[in-house]
Structure formats: C-alpha cells, structure tokens
mmCIF file of C-alpha atoms in Angstrom:
data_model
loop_
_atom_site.group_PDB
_atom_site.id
_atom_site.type_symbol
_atom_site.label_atom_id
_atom_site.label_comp_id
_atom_site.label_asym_id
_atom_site.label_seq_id
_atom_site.Cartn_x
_atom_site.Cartn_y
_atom_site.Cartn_z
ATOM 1 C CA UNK H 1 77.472 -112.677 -4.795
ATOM 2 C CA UNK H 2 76.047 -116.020 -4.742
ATOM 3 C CA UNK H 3 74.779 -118.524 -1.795
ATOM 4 C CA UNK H 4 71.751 -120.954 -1.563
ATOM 5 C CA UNK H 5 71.373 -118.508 1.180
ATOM 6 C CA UNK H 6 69.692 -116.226 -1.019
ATOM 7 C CA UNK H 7 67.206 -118.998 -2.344
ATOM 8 C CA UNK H 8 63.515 -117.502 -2.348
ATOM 9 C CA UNK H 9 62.228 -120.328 0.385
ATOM 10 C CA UNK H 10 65.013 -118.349 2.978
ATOM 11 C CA UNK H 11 63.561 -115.019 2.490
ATOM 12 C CA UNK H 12 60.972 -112.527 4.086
ATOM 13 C CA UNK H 13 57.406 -114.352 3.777
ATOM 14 C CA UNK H 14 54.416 -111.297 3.489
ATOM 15 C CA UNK H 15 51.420 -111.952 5.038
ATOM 16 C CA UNK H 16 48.358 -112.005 5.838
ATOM 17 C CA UNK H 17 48.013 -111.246 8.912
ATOM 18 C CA UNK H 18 49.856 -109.855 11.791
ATOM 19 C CA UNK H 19 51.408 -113.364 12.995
ATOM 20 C CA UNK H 20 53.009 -114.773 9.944
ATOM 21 C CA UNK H 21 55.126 -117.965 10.024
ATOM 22 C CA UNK H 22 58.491 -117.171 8.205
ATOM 23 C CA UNK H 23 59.264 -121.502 8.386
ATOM 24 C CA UNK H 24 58.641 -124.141 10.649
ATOM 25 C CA UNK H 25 61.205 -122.827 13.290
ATOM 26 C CA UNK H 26 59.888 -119.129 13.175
ATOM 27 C CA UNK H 27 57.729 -116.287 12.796
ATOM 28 C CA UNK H 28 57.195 -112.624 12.149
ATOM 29 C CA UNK H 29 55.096 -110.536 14.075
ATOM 30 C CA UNK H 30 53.948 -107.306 11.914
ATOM 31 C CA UNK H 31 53.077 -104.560 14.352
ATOM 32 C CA UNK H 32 51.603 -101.746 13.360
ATOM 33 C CA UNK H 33 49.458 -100.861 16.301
ATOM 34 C CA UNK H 34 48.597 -102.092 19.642
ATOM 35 C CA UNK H 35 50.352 -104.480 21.467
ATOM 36 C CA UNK H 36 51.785 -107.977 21.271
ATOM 37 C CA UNK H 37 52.767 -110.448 24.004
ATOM 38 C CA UNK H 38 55.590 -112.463 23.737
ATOM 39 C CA UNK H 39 58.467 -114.903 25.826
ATOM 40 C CA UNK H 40 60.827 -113.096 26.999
ATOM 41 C CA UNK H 41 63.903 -113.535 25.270
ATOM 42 C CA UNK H 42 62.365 -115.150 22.164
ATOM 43 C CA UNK H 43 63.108 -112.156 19.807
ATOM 44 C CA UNK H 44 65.831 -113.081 17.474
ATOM 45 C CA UNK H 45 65.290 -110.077 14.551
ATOM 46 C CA UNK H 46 63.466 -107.104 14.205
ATOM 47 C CA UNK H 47 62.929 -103.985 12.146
ATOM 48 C CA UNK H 48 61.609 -100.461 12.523
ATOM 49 C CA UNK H 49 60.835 -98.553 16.081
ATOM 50 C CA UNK H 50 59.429 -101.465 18.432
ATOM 51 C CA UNK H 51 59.763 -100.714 22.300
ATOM 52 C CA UNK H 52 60.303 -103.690 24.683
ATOM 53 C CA UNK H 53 58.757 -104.038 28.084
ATOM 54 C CA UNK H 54 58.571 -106.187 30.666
ATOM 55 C CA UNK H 55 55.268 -107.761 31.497
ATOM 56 C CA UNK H 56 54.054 -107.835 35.262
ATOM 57 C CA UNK H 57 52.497 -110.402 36.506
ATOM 58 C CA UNK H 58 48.491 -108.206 35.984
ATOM 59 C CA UNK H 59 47.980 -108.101 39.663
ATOM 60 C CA UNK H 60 48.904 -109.956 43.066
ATOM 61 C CA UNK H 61 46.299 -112.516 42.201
ATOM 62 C CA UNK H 62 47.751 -113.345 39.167
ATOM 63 C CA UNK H 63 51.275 -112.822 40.415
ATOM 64 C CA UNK H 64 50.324 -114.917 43.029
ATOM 65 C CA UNK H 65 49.344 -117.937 41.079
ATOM 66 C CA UNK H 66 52.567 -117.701 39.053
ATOM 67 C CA UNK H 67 55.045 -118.021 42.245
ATOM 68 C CA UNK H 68 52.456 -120.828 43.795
ATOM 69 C CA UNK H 69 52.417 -122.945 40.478
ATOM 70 C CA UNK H 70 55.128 -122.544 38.873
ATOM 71 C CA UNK H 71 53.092 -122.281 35.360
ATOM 72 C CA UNK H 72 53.075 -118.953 33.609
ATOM 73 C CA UNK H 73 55.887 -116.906 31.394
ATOM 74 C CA UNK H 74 58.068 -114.175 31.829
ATOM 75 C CA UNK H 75 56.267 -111.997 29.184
ATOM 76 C CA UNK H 76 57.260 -109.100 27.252
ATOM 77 C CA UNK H 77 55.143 -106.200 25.874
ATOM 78 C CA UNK H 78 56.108 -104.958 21.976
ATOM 79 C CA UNK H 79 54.545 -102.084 21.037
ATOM 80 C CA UNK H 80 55.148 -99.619 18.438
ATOM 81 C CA UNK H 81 56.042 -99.792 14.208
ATOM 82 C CA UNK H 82 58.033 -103.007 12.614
ATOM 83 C CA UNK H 83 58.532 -106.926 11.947
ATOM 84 C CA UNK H 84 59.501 -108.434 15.030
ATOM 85 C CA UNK H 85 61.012 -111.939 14.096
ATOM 86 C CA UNK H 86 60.330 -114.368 17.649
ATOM 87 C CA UNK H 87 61.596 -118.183 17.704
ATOM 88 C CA UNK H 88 62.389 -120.374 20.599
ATOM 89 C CA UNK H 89 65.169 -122.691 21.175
ATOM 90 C CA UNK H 90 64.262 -124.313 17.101
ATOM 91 C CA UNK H 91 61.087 -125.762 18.256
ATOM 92 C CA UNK H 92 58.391 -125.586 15.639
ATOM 93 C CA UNK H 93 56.213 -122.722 15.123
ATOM 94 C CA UNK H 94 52.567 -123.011 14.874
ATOM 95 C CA UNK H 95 49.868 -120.369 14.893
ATOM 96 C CA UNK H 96 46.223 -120.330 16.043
ATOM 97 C CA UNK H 97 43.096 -117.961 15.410
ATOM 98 C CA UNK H 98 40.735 -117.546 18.381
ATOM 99 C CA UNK H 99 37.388 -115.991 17.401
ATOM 100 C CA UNK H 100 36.111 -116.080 20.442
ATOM 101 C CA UNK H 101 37.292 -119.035 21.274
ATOM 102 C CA UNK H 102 39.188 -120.068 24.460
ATOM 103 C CA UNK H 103 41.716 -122.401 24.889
ATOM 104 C CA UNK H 104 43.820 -124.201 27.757
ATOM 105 C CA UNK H 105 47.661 -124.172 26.976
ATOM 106 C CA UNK H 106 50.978 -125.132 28.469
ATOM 107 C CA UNK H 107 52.725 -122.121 29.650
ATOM 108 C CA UNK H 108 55.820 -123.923 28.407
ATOM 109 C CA UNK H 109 54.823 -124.209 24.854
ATOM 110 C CA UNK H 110 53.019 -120.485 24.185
ATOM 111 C CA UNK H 111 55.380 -118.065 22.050
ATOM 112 C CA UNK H 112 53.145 -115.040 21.759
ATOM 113 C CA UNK H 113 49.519 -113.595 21.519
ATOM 114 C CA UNK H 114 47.692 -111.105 20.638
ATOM 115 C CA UNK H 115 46.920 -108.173 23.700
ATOM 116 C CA UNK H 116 43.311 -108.519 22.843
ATOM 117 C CA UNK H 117 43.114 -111.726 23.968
ATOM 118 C CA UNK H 118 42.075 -112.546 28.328
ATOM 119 C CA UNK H 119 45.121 -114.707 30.152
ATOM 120 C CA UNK H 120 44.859 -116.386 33.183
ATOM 121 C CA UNK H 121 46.585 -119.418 35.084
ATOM 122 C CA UNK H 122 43.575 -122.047 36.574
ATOM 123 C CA UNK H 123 43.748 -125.262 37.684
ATOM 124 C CA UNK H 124 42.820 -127.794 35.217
ATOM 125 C CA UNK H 125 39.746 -128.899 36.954
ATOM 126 C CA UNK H 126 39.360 -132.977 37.522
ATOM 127 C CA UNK H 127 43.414 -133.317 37.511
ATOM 128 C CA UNK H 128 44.357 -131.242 40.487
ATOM 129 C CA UNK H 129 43.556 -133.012 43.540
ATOM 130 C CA UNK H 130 45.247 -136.258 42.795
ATOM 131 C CA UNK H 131 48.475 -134.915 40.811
ATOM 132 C CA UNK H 132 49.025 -131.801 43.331
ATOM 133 C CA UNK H 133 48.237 -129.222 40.835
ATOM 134 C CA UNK H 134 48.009 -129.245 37.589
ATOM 135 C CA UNK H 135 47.662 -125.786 36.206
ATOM 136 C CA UNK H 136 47.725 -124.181 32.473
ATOM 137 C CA UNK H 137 47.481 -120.796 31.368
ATOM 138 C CA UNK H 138 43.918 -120.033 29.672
ATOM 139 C CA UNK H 139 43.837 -117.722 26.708
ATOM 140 C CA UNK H 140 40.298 -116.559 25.939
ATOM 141 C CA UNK H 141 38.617 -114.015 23.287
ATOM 142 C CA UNK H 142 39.663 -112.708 19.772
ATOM 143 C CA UNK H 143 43.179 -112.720 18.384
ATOM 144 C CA UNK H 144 45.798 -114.890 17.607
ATOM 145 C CA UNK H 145 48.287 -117.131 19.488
ATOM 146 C CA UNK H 146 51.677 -118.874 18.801
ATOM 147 C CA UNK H 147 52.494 -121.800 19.949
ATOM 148 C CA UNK H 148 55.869 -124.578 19.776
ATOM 149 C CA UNK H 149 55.866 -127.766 19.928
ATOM 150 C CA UNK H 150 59.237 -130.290 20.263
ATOM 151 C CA UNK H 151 58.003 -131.776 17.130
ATOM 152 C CA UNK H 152 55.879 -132.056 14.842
ATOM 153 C CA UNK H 153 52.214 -132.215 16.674
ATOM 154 C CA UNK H 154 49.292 -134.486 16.057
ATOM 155 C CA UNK H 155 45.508 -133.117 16.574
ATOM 156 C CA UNK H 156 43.499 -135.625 18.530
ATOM 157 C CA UNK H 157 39.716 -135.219 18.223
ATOM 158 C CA UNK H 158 38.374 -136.232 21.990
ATOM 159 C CA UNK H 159 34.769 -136.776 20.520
ATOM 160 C CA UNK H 160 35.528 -139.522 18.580
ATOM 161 C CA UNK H 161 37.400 -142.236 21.393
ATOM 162 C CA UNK H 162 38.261 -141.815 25.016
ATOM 163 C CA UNK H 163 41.074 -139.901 24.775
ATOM 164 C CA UNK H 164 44.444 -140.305 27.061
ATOM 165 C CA UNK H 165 47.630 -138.271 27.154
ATOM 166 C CA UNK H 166 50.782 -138.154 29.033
ATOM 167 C CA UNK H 167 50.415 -134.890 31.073
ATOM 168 C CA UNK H 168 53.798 -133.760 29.615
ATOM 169 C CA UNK H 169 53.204 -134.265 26.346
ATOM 170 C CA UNK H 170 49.696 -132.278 26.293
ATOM 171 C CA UNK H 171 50.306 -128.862 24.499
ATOM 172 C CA UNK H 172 47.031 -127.481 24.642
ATOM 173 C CA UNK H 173 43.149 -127.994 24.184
ATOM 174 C CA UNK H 174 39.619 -126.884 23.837
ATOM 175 C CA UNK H 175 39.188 -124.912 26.772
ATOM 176 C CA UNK H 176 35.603 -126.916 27.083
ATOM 177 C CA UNK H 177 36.945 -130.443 27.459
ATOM 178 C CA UNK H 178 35.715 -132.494 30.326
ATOM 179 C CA UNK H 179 39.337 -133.729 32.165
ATOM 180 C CA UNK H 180 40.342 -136.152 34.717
ATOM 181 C CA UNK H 181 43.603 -137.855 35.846
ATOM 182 C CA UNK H 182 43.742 -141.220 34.795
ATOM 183 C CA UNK H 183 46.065 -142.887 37.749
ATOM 184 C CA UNK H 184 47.565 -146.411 37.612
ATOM 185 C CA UNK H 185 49.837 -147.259 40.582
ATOM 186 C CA UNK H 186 50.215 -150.446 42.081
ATOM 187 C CA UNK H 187 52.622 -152.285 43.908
ATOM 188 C CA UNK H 188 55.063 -152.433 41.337
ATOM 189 C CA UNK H 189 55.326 -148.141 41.604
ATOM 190 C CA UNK H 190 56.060 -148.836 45.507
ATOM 191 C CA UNK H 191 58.824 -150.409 44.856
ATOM 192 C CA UNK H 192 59.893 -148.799 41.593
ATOM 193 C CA UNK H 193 58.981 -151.074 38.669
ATOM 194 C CA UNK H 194 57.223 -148.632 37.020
ATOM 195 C CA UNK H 195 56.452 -148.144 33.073
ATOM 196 C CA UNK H 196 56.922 -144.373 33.605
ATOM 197 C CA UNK H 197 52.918 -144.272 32.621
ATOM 198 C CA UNK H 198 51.359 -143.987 35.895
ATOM 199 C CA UNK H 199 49.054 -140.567 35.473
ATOM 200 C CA UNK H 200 47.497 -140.109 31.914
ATOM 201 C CA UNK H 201 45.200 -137.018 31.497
ATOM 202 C CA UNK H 202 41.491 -138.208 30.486
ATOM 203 C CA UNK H 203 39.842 -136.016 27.775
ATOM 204 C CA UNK H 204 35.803 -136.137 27.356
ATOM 205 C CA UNK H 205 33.517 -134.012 25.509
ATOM 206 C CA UNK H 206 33.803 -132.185 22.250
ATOM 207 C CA UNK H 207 37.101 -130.722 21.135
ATOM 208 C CA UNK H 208 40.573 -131.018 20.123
ATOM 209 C CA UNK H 209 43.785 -132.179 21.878
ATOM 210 C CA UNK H 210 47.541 -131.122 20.557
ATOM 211 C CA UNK H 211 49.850 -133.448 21.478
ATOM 212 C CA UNK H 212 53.668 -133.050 20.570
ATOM 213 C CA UNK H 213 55.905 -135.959 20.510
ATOM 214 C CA UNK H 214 57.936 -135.086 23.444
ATOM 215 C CA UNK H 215 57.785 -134.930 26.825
ATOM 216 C CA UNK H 216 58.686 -131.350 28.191
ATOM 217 C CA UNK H 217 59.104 -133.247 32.083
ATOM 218 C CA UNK H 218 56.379 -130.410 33.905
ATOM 219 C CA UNK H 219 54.678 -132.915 35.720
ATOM 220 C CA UNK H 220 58.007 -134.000 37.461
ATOM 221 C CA UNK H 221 59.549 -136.745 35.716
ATOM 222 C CA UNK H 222 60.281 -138.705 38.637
ATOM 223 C CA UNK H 223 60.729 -142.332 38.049
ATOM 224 C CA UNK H 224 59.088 -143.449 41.171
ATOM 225 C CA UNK H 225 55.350 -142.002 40.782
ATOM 226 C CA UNK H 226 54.783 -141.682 44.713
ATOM 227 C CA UNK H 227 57.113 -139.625 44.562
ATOM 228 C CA UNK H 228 56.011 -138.016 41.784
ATOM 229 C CA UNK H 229 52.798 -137.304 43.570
ATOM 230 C CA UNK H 230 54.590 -135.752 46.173
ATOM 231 C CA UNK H 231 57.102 -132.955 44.346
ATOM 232 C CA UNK H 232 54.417 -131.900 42.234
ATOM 233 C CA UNK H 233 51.800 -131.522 45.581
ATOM 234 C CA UNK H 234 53.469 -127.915 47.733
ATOM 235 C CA UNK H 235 50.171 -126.175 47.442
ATOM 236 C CA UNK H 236 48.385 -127.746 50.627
ATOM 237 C CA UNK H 237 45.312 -125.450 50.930
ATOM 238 C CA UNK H 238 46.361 -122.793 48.320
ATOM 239 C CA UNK H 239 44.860 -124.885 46.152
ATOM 240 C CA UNK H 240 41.141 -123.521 46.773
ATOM 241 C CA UNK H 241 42.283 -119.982 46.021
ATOM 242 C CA UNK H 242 43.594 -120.551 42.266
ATOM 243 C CA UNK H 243 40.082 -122.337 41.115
#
C-alpha cells in the first residue's frame, strides 16, 4: 500500500519527555504514572489502559470562583499506562516547562498540565476594578503545561518597552508582572465611534508576555465599551472574596 500518508513527518514522534508535540496541531501525552490534567473533550487518540475522570472543581472555594467568573475548564483526570494523543479545535500546540516557576494563563487557551503542578483562578490584580473582573487561572510549581494559541504566537519581553495588549489576545505571562488596565474612552465610545481599542492590559516588570494573533472575545467583545464595562462587571462585592 502506498499514501503520502505514510510519510515519516505523519508518524508517531518519541520523546523526551512526557508531553511531546506530535506537530503543530497536536500532542502526545506518555503516561506512565501519576496523573495528567487535561480539557475535557480534547482527547482525539489513545493507546494502552488510561482511565478518564472528571475533574471537580477542588473545593467550594474553587468551585465557587469558577461559576462567579466564568474563567476555569472543565478538566479531566488521565491516569493509568499509554499515549494519550489531546488537540483542540486545530489550534496550535505549544508546550512549557515550569521549574518552579508560576505562570498566569487564559483558561481558554490551557490544553493540559502536569498534576504536580498548584491551579488556581485569581483576579489579575491592577485590571479588576475598572474592567469588572478580569480573572486567569494560575499554574504554579514543577511540571509541564500545554498551551494553544489561534496562531502562531509572538513572545513579548515586558522589560524591554512598556508593554500593551488587547485583553483578548493575552495568552499568558510571568506570573510576576506588574499589570494595569490601560482605559481610553471618550466621547466618541458614548456614542459609539469607537476603534474597538478602548481597554489595553499594561505589563511592567520583568518577564514575558504570549500574545496570539487572535482575539478569543473573553473580555466581551462589545462594540460599545460602556457597555463593555458593564457585561463583563456581575461580581458587585464578590469581588473581594476571589483576591
């Protein structure tokens, strides 16, 4: 039999490692041991004796943070022996090593990670009071993490320039950046002439920015910013309880 299907760039890629990118639209998780986290629903393959479980929220606080913001993922715990191959919706696949590291993601764009590794929703401190709520899920400690992106990404370094990025576009960040909301409405937003670039997330400090080139629409997508303000704002004084 013969195909280009059977071309060497279209088969099985071997590690290292347990996360190993197959191509830029998936991966292969090799699980010998433990446990892996991953979407629910973004297993497209696998091999050997791998159980499938759904993930709880860890907790009313944490469950309570997920129905209050709206960020967070239906998760799914793999355990047991085999290659479990994971993709979502032919967005690209990228992979990242924490050694001790922690970083701030969008919920939206995380694939899978490593059990060793702390999650937890928080409000991304400087941008919540004037956009409503702004919240990501923190990923903290020693393992690895997938992530998509609509795109291929760029890697801004915020120590170089003031840094500025559409909220929606933000994939993640080094959890140690200084961030604010950049806001810019005038009259023209009152009465809808708007560039659709009213609220810009401010990065200071040392660290990196990912920034796909897409925008995923979490922080509303409204065309007239007030009320943009006002969809993404149902927290009232929740707010204090998810810092």
């Amino acid at each position: 039999m013969r195909s280009d299907l059977f071309a060497q760039e279209l088969q099985e890629v071997e590690g290292p490692g347990n996360f190993v990118k197959q191509n830029s639209k998936m991966m292969k998780i090799e699980l010998s041991q433990g446990t892996v986290k991953a979407l629910q629903g973004s297993m497209v393959a696998y091999q050997g004796n791998v159980n499938f479980e759904h993930q709880g929220a860890g907790g009313v606080g944490k469950w309570l943070k997920q129905k209050v913001t709206g960020e967070g993922l239906p998760i799914m715990r793999m355990t047991g022996t085999g290659e479990i191959f994971l993709a979502k919706n032919g967005m690209d696949v990228h992979v990242i090593e924490l050694e001790n590291d922690s970083i701030s993601c969008n919920g939206a764009n995380i694939l899978a990670y490593s059990d060793t590794l702390q999650d937890d929703i928080q409000l991304v401190r400087g941008a919540g009071m004037m956009s409503g709520g702004l919240f990501n899920t923190t990923l903290t400690g020693t393992g690895q993490v997938a992530i998509v992106t609509d795109g291929t990404p760029i890697l801004l370094n915020a120590g170089e320039a003031p840094t500025f990025v559409d909220p929606d576009a933000a994939v993640c960040w080094s959890a140690g950046l200084q961030i604010n909301l950049k806001a810019d409405i005038g009259m023209k937003a009152l009465f809808g002439r708007t560039s659709g670039e009213e609220f810009q997330l401010a990065f200071n400090g040392q660290g990196f920015v990912i920034v796909q080139p897409s925008e995923n629409m979490r922080f509303g997508g409204a065309q007239d910013a007030g009320q943009q303000v006002q969809q993404q704002s149902p927290l009232g004084g929740l707010g204090n309880l998810l810092r």
